[in-house]
Short mmCIF file of C-alpha atoms in Angstrom, two decimals:
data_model
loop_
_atom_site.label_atom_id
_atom_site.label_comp_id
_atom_site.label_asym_id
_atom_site.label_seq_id
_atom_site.Cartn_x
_atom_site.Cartn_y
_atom_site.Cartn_z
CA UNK A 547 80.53 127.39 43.12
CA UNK A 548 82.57 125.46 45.39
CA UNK A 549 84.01 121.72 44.62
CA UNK A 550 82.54 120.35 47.79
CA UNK A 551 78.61 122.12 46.44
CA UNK A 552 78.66 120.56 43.49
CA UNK A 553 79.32 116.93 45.13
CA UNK A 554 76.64 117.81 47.05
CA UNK A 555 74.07 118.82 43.96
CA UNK A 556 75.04 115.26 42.81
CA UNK A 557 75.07 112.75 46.09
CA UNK A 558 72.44 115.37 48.03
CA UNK A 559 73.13 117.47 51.11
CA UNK A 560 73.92 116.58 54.63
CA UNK A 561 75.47 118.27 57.93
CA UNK A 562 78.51 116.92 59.99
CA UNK A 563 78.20 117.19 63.60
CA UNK A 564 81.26 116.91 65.40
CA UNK A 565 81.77 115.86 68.95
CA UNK A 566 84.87 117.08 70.74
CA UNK A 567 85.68 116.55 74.59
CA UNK A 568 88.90 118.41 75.58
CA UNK A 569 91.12 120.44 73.74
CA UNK A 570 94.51 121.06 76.28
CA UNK A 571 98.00 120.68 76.35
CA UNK A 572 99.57 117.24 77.16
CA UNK A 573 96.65 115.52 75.66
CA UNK A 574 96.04 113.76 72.13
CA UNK A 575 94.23 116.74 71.38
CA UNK A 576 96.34 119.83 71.95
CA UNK A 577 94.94 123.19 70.96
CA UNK A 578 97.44 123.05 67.80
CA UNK A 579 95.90 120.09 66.92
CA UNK A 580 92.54 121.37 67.30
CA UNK A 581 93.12 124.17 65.67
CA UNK A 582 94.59 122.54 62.42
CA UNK A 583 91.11 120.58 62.49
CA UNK A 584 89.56 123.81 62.40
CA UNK A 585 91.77 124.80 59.42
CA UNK A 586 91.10 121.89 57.43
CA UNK A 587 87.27 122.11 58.14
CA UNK A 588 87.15 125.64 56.96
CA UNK A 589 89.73 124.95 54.04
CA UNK A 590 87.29 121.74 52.82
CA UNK A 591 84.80 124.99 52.02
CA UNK A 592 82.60 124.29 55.64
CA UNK A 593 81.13 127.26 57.68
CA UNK A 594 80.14 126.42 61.00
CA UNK A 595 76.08 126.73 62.08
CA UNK A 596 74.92 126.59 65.63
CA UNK A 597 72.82 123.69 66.55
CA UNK A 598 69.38 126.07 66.81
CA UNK A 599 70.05 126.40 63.15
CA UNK A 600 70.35 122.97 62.71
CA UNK A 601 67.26 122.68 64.64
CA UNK A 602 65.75 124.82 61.95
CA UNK A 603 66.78 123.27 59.13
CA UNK A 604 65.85 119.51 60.18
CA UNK A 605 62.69 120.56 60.94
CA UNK A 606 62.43 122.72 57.19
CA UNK A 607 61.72 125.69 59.04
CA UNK A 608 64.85 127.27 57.02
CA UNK A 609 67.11 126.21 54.25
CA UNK A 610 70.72 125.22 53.86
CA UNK A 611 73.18 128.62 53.08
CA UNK A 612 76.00 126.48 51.60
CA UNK A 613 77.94 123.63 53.16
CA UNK A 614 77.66 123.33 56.83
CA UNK A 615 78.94 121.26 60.02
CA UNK A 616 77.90 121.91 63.92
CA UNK A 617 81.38 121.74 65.96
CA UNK A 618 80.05 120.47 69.65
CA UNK A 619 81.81 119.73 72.74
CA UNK A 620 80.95 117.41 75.89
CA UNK A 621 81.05 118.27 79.50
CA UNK A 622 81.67 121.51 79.09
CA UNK A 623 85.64 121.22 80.96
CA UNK A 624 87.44 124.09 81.76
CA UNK A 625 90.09 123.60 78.82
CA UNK A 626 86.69 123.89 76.26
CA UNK A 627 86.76 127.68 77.83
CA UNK A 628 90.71 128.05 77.94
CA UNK A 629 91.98 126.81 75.10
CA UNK A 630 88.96 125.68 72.66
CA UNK A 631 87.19 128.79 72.75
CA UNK A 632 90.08 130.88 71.71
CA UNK A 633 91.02 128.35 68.70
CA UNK A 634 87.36 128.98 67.46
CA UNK A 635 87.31 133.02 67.77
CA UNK A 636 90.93 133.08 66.14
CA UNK A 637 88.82 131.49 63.21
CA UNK A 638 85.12 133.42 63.43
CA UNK A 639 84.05 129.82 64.17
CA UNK A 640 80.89 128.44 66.30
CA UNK A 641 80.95 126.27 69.17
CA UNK A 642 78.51 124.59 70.90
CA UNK A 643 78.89 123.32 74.47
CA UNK A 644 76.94 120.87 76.78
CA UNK A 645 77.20 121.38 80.44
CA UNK A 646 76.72 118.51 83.77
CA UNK A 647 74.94 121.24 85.15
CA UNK A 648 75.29 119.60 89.06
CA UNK A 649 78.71 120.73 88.87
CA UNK A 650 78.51 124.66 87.32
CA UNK A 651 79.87 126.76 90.17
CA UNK A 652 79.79 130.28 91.03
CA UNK A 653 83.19 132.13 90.03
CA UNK A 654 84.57 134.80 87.83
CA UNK A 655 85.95 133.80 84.28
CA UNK A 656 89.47 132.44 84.48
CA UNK A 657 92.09 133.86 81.94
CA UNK A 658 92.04 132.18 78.32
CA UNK A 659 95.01 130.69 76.45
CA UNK A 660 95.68 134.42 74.53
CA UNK A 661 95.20 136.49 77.74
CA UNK A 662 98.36 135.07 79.59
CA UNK A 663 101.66 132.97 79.38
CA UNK A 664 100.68 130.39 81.90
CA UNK A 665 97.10 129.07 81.60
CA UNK A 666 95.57 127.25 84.31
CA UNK A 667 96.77 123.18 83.97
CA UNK A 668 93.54 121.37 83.48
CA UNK A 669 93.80 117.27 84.18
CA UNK A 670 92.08 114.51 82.47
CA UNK A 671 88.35 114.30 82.25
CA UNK A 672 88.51 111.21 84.69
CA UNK A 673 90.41 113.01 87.06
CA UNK A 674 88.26 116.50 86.93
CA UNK A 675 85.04 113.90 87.77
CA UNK A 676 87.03 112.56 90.39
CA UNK A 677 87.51 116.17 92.06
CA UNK A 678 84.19 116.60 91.29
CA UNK A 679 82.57 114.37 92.69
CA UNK A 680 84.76 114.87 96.12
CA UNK A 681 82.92 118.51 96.06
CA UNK A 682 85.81 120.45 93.91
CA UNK A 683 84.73 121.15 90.76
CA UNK A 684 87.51 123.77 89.40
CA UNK A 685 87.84 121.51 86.18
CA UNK A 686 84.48 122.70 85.15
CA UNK A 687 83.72 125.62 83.59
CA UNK A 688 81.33 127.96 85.88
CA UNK A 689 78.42 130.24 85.68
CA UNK A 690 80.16 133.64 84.53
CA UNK A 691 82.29 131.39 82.14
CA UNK A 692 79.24 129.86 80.67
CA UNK A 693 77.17 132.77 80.72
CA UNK A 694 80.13 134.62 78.67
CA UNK A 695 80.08 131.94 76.06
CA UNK A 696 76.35 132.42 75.38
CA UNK A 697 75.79 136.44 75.88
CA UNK A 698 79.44 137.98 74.82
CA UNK A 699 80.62 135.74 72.29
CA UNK A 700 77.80 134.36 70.53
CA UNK A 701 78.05 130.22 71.23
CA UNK A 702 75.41 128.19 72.33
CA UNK A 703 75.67 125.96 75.61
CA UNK A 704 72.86 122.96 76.19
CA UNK A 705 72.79 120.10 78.71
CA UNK A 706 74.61 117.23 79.04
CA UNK A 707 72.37 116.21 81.86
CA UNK A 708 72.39 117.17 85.52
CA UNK A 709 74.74 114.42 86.97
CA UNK A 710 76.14 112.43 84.34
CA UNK A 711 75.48 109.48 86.41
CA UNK A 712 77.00 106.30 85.34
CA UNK A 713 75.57 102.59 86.48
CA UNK A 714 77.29 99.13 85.86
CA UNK A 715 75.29 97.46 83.41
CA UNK A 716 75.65 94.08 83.60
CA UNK A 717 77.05 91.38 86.55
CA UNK A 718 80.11 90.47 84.21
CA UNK A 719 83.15 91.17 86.77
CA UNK A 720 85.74 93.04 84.34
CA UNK A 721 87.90 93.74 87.42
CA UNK A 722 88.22 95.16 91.11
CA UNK A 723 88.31 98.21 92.05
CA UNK A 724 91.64 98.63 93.51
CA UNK A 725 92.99 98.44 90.09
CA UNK A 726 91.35 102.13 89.03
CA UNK A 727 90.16 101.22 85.83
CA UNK A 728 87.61 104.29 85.33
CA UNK A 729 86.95 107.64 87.02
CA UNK A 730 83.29 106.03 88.32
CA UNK A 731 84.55 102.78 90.19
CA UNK A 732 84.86 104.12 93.27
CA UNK A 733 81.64 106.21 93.57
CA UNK A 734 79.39 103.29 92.14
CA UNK A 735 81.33 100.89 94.37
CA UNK A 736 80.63 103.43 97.19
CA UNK A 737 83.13 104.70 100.42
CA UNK A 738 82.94 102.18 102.57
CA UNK A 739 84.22 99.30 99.07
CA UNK A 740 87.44 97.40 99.71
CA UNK A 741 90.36 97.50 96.82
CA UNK A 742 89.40 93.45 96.10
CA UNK A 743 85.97 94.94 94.93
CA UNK A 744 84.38 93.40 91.99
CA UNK A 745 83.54 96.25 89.10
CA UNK A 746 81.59 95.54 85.96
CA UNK A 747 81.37 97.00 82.86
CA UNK A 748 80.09 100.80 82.97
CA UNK A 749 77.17 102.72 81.20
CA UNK A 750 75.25 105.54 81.31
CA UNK A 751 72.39 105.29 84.01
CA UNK A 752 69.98 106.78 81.46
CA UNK A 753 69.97 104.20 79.08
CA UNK A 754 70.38 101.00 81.40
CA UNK A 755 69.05 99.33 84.12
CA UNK A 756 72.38 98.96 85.77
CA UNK A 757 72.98 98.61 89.21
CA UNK A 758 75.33 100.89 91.78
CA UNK A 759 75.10 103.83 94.02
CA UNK A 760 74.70 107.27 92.43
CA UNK A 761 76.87 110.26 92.77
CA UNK A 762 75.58 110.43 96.48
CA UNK A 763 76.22 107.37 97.56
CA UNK A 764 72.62 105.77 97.49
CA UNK A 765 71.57 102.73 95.48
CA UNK A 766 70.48 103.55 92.18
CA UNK A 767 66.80 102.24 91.05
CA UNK A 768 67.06 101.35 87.57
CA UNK A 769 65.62 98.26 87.29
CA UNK A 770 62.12 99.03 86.08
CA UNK A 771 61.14 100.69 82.47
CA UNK A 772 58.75 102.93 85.19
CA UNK A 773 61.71 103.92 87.74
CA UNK A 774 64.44 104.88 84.93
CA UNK A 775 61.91 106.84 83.06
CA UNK A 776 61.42 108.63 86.51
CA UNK A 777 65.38 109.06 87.07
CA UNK A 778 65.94 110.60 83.43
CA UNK A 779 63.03 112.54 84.00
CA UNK A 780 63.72 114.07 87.39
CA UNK A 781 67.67 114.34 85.94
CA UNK A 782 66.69 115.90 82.22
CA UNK A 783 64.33 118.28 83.81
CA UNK A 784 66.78 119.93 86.40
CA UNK A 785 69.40 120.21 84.09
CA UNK A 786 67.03 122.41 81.89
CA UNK A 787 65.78 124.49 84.48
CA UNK A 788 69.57 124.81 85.78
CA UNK A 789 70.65 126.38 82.24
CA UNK A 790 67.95 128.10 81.55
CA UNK A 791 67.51 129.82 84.84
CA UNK A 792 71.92 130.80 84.71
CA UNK A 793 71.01 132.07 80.58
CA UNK A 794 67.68 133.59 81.09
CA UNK A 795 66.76 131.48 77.66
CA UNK A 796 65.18 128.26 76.56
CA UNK A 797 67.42 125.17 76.96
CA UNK A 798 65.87 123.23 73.73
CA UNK A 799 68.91 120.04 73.19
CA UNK A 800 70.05 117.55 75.56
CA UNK A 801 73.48 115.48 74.31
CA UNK A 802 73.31 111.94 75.64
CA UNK A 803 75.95 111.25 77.94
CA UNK A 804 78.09 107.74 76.35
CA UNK A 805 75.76 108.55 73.72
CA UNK A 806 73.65 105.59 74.84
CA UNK A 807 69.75 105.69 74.63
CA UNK A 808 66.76 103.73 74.14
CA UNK A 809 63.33 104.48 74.13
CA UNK A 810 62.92 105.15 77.48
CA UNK A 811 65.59 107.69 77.30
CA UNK A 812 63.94 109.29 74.72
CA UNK A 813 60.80 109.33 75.86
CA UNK A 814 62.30 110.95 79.28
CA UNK A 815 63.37 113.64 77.34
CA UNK A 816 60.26 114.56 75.51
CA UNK A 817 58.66 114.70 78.77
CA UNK A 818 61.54 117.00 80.03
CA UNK A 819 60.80 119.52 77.44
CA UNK A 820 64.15 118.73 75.05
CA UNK A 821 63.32 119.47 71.34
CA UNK A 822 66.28 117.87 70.25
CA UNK A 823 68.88 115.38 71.52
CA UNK A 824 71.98 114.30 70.19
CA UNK A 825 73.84 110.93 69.74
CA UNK A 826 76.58 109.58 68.84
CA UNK A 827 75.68 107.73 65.76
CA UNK A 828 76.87 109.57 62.79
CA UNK A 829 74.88 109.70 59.93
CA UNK A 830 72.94 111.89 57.89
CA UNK A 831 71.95 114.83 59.53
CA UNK A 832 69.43 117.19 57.42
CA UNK A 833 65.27 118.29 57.00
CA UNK A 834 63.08 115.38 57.66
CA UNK A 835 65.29 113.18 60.09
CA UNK A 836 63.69 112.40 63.92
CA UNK A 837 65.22 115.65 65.60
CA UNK A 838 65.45 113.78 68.86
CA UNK A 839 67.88 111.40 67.34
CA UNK A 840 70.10 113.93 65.93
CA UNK A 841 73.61 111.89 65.37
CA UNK A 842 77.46 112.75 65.81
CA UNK A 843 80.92 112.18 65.17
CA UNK A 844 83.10 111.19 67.90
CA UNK A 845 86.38 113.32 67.03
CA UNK A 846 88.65 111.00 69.34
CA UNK A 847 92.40 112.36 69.96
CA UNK A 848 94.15 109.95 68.53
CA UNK A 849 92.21 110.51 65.20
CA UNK A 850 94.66 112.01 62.35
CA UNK A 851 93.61 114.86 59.80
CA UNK A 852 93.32 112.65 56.78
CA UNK A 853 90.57 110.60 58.75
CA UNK A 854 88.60 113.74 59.85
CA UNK A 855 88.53 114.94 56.04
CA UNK A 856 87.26 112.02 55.18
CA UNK A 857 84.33 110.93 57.48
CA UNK A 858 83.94 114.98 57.42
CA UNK A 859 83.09 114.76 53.86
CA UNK A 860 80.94 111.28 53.88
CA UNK A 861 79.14 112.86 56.53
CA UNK A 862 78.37 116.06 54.03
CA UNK A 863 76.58 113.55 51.47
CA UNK A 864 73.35 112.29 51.81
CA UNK A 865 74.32 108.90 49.84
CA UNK A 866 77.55 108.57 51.22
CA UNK A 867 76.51 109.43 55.06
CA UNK A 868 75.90 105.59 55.62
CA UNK A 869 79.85 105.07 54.80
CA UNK A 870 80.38 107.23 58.25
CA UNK A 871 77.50 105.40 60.25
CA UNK A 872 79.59 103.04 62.29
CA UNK A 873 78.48 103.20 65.73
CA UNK A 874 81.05 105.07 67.48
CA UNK A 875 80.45 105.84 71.02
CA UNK A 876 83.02 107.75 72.98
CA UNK A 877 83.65 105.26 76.13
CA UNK A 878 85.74 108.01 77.71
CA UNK A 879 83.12 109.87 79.14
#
């Protein structure tokens, strides 16, 4: 019997669930980086589950095989497909991946880290929603890239919403728009918006009635409880049927963009058909918790190894979980 199975007969068992956004070179997360993570993770005595087995578990449909923790990724960037895909197979590790469906294109799979000598440069997450929302969206992984994640390899890939539309939630002016602060200024602030623009502080459209235009330049209707439950709705619902229809299989788990949510969010995505939907409040994860309010660890890039042990291992405990709680939303996304 493992060290790490014994702490757990005596504080009680829970299940890390990591949240990762990109994993490329010139970044605070290279894939050397990422792939000591994955060292250390297996080397604390962890195998990695996929989230239906999670699923399972919380809901005490099948038990715990030994210490466990979910590895998940947001966005579903092309890097997750270049460089953090290969880092996991290297290791007989599972991923799981959460698409903007809106901006899955046809195309064959590009070449992987381990298939050539120069992999395709991949920019910053603002930048690839930039291009993306000006109709190019190469920094995404696509359908036969997706599809090979699922059906040849063995991963798991779930929404991350349709549009990952972002509002301004409150009239506080934090600064103007020529000064580029974040990759959705200029959309919410729309084409036509001067550089001396007022912006305000920024939020995901699902979980506030913010104000702006959406991805398509008309003005968002947030305002009422009624007309944001009919926007997540109308969003959560053709995300599903966009994954589901490219897999041929259920899409069961929707991962909150921001991580931000209230009840109205939730309730959208009970109506959408979502069995589970993740967060980013980290705490304990195990049979008996609210499936719908399954929470995560934001792995940030500037975060060192000794920290991941650590809230890797609080998170593990049932009675220590709480330590690891501390909201922890990932404002880049």
């Amino acid at each position: 019997m493992s060290l790490i199975m014994l702490t757990q007969l005596l504080f009680g068992t829970s299940i890390p669930v990591l949240c990762y956004h990109q994993v490329r070179p010139d970044s605070g997360m290279t894939p050397e980086k990422f792939g000591r993570h994955l060292d250390l993770i297996k080397k604390l005595g962890f195998q990695t589950i996929s989230l239906a087995n999670l699923h399972r578990i919380i809901q005490g449909q099948t038990p715990q095989t030994g210490p466990s923790v979910v590895i998940t990724f947001d966005d579903c960037t092309l890097d997750n497909w270049v460089y953090a895909v290969p880092q996991l197979l290297r290791r007989n590790m599972h991923g799981v991946f959460f698409a903007i469906t809106d901006f899955i294109q046809p195309g064959p799979p590009r070449l992987q880290a381990d298939q050539t000598t120069a992999p395709l440069p991949v920019p910053a997450f603002g930048d690839i929603m930039q291009q993306a929302l000006s109709g190019n969206c190469d920094g995404f992984m696509n359908e036969a890239e997706i599809r090979a994640v699922v059906h040849d390899l063995g991963m798991e890939v779930y929404s991350h919403s349709a549009t990952h539309q972002a509002c301004f939630t409150r009239a506080e002016q934090t600064g103007t728009l020529g000064e580029n602060r974040h990759w959705s200024h200029a959309a919410l602030c729309g084409q036509d918006a001067d550089a001396d623009s007022a912006v305000h502080p920024v939020g995901s459209s699902y979980a506030h009635a913010g104000f702006g235009l959406d991805w398509n330049g008309r003005p968002l209707t947030l305002k009422t409880d009624q007309e944001r439950l009919a926007f997540c709705v109308t969003d959560f619902s053709a995300a599903k049927a966009k994954l589901e229809d490219l897999l041929g299989q259920p899409c069961p788990f929707l991962c909150l963009p921001w991580g931000e949510y209230d009840d109205i969010t939730l309730a959208a995505a009970k109506k959408a058909g979502y069995e589970g939907v993740l967060n980013l409040e980290a705490g304990h994860v195990g049979p008996g918790i609210d499936p719908m309010r399954i929470g995560r660890l934001a792995v940030k890039d500037r975060k060192t190894l000794p920290w991941l042990g650590l809230k890797t291992l609080l998170l593990a405990h049932r009675t220590l979980a709480p330590w690891a709680q501390r909201r922890n939303v990932g404002r880049r996304t």
